[in-house]
CSV table of C-alpha atoms in Angstrom, one decimal:
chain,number,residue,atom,x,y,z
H,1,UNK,CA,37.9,73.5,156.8
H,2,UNK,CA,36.3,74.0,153.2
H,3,UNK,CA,33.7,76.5,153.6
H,4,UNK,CA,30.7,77.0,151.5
H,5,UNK,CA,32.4,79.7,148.8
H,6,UNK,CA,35.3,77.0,148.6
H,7,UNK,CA,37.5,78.4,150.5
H,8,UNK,CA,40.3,76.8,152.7
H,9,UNK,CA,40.3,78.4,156.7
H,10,UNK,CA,43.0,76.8,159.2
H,11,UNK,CA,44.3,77.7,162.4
H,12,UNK,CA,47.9,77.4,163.5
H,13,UNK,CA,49.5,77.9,166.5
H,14,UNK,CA,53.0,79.0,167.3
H,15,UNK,CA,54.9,76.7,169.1
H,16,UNK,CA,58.6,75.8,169.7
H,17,UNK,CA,58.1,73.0,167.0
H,18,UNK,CA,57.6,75.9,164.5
H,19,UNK,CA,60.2,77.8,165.3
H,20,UNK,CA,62.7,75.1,165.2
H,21,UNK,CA,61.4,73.7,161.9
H,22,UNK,CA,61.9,78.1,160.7
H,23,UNK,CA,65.4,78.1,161.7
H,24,UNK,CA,66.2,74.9,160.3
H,25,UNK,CA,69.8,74.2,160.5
H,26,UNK,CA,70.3,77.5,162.5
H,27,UNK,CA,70.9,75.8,165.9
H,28,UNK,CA,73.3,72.9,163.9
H,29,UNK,CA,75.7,75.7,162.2
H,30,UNK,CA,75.9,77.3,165.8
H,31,UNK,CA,77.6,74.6,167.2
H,32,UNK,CA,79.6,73.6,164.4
H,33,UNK,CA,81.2,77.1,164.1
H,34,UNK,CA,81.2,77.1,168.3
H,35,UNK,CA,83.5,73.5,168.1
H,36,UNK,CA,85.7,74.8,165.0
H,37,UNK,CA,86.6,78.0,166.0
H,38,UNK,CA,87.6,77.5,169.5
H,39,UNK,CA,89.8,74.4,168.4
H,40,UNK,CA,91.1,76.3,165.2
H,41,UNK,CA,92.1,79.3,167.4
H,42,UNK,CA,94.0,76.9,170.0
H,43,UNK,CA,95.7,75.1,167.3
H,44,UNK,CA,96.8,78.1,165.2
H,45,UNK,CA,97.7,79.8,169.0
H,46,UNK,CA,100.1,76.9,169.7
H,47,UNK,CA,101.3,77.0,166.1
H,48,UNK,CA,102.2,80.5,166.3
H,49,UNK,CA,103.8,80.1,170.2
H,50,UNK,CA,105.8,77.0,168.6
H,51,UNK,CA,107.2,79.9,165.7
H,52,UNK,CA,108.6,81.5,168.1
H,53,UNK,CA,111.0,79.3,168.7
H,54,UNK,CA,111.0,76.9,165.6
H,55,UNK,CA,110.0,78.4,162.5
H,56,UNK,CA,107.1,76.7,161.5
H,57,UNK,CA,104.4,79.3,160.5
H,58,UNK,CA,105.2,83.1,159.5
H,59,UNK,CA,103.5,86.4,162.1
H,60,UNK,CA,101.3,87.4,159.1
H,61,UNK,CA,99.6,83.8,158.7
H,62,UNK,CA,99.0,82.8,162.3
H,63,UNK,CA,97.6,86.5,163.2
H,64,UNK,CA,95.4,86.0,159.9
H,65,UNK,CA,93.5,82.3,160.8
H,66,UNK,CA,93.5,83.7,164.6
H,67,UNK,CA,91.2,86.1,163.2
H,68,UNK,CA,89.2,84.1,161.0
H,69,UNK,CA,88.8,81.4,163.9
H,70,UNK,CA,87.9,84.1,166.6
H,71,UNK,CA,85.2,85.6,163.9
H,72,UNK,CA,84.1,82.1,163.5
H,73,UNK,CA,83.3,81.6,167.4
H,74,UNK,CA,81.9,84.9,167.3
H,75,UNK,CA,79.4,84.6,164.5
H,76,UNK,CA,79.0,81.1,166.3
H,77,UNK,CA,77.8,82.3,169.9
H,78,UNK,CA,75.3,85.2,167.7
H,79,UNK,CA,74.1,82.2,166.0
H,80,UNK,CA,73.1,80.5,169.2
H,81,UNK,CA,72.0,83.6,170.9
H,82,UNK,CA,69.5,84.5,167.9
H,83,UNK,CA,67.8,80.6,167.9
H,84,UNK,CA,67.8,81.1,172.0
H,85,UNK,CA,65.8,84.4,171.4
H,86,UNK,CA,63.5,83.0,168.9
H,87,UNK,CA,62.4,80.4,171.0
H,88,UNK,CA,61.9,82.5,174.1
H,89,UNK,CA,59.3,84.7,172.0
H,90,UNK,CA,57.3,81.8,170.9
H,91,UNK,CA,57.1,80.5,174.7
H,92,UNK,CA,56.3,84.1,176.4
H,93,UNK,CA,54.0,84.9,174.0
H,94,UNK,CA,52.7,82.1,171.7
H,95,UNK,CA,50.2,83.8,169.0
H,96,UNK,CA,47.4,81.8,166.9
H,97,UNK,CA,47.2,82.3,162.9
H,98,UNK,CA,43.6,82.2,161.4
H,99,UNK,CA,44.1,82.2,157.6
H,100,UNK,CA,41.6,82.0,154.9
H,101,UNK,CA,43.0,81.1,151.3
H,102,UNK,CA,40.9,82.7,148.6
H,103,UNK,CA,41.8,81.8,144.7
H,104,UNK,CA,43.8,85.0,144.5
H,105,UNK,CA,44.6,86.0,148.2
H,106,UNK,CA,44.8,85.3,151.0
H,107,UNK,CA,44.0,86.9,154.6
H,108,UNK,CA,45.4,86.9,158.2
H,109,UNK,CA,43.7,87.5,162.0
H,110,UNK,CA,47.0,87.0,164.4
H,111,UNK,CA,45.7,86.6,167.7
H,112,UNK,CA,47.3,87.1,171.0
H,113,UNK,CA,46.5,85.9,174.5
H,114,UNK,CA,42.8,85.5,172.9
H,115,UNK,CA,42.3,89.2,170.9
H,116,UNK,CA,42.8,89.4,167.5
H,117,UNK,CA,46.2,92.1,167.1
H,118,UNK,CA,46.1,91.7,163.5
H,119,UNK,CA,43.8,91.4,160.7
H,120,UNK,CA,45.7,92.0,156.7
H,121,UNK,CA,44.9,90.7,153.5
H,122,UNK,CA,47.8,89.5,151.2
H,123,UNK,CA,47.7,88.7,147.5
H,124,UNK,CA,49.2,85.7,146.3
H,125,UNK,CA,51.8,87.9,144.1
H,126,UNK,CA,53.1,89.1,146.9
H,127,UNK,CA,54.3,85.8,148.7
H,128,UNK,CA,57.9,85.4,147.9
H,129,UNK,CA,58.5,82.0,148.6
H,130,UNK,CA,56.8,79.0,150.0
H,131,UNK,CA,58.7,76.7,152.2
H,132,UNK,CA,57.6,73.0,152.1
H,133,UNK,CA,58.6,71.7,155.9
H,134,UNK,CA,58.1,68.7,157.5
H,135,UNK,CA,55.0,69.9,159.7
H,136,UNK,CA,54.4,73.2,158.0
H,137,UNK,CA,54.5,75.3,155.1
H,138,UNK,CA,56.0,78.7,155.1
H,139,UNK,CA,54.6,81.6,153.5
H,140,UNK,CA,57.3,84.2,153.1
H,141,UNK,CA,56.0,88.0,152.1
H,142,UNK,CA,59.7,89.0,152.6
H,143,UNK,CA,63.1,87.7,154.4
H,144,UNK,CA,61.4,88.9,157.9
H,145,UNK,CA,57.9,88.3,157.3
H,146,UNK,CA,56.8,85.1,157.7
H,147,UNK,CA,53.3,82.8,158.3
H,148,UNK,CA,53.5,79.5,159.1
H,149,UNK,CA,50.7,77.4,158.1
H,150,UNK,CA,50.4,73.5,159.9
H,151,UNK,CA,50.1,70.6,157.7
H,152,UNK,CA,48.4,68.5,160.5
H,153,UNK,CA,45.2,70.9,160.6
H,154,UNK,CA,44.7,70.2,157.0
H,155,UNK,CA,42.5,67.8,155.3
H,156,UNK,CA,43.7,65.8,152.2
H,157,UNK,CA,40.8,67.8,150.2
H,158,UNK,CA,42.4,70.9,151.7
H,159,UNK,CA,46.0,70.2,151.2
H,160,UNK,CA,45.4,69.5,147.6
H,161,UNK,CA,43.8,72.7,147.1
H,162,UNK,CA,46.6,74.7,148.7
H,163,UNK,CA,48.8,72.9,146.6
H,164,UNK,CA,47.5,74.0,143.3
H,165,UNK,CA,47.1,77.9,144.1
H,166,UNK,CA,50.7,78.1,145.3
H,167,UNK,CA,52.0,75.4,143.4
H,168,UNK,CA,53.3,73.2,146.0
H,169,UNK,CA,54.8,69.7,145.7
């Protein structure tokens, strides 16, 4: 809603839509590296088994990519468990985000299970980045603070003028 002083007040609620569209590719990569590493490891496993008896890959080079393939399933199953964690937070305890855009900042009320928890104002110079999602756009005010803001509670008249103060496309 445009209010009176021309500013721009939305509402947006956290959902498991958000998240997923905040982690992007995270849950992708996780099962990528969980389907390479566990077949690289085999394969460089029977390799090296197969050395022992016919000389087809050296100790040093088979113990190296058994490494690199184990590390790879590792980072892999952290991967998942990080996106699984994520989503659990937003579905215990979803939060609301009341923003107000002014031409030079902008400010915050978080609320939780209906109270407000936190009311900040942020300046426009201090948002780091703006992410342009499919349904949202993502105010980053540094790599682990970030606001999501819903496209589908904004107006055309509104959308343009969030676009010109942070320069969106």
């Amino acid at each position: 809603m445009i209010t009176e002083n021309g500013t721009v007040k939305v509402r947006t609620a956290t959902d498991e839509q958000m998240q997923k569209e905040l982690s992007g590719n995270l849950k992708t990569y996780s099962l990528i590296m969980l389907i390479i590493g566990p077949i690289g490891f085999c394969a460089f496993l029977t390799l090296y088994l197969v050395s022992v008896f016919i000389p087809i890959i050296d100790d040093f080079t088979a113990v190296m990519f058994l490494i690199l393939f184990g590390i790879d399933t590792c980072l892999g199953i952290v991967l998942k468990v990080q996106f699984n964690r994520a989503l659990q937070i937003v579905r215990t305890s979803p939060k609301v985000f009341e923003y107000e855009f002014f031409a030079d900042y902008f400010t915050l009320n978080e609320i939780s299970n209906g109270e407000t928890v936190t009311t900040a104002k942020f300046y426009n110079s201090q948002i780091t980045r703006v992410k342009n999602g499919k349904n949202y756009y993502f105010l980053y005010i540094s790599q682990m603070q970030v606001f999501p803001v819903g496209k589908a509670e904004l107006t055309e008249n509104e959308l343009q003028v969030l676009k010109s103060v942070f320069r969106l496309p």
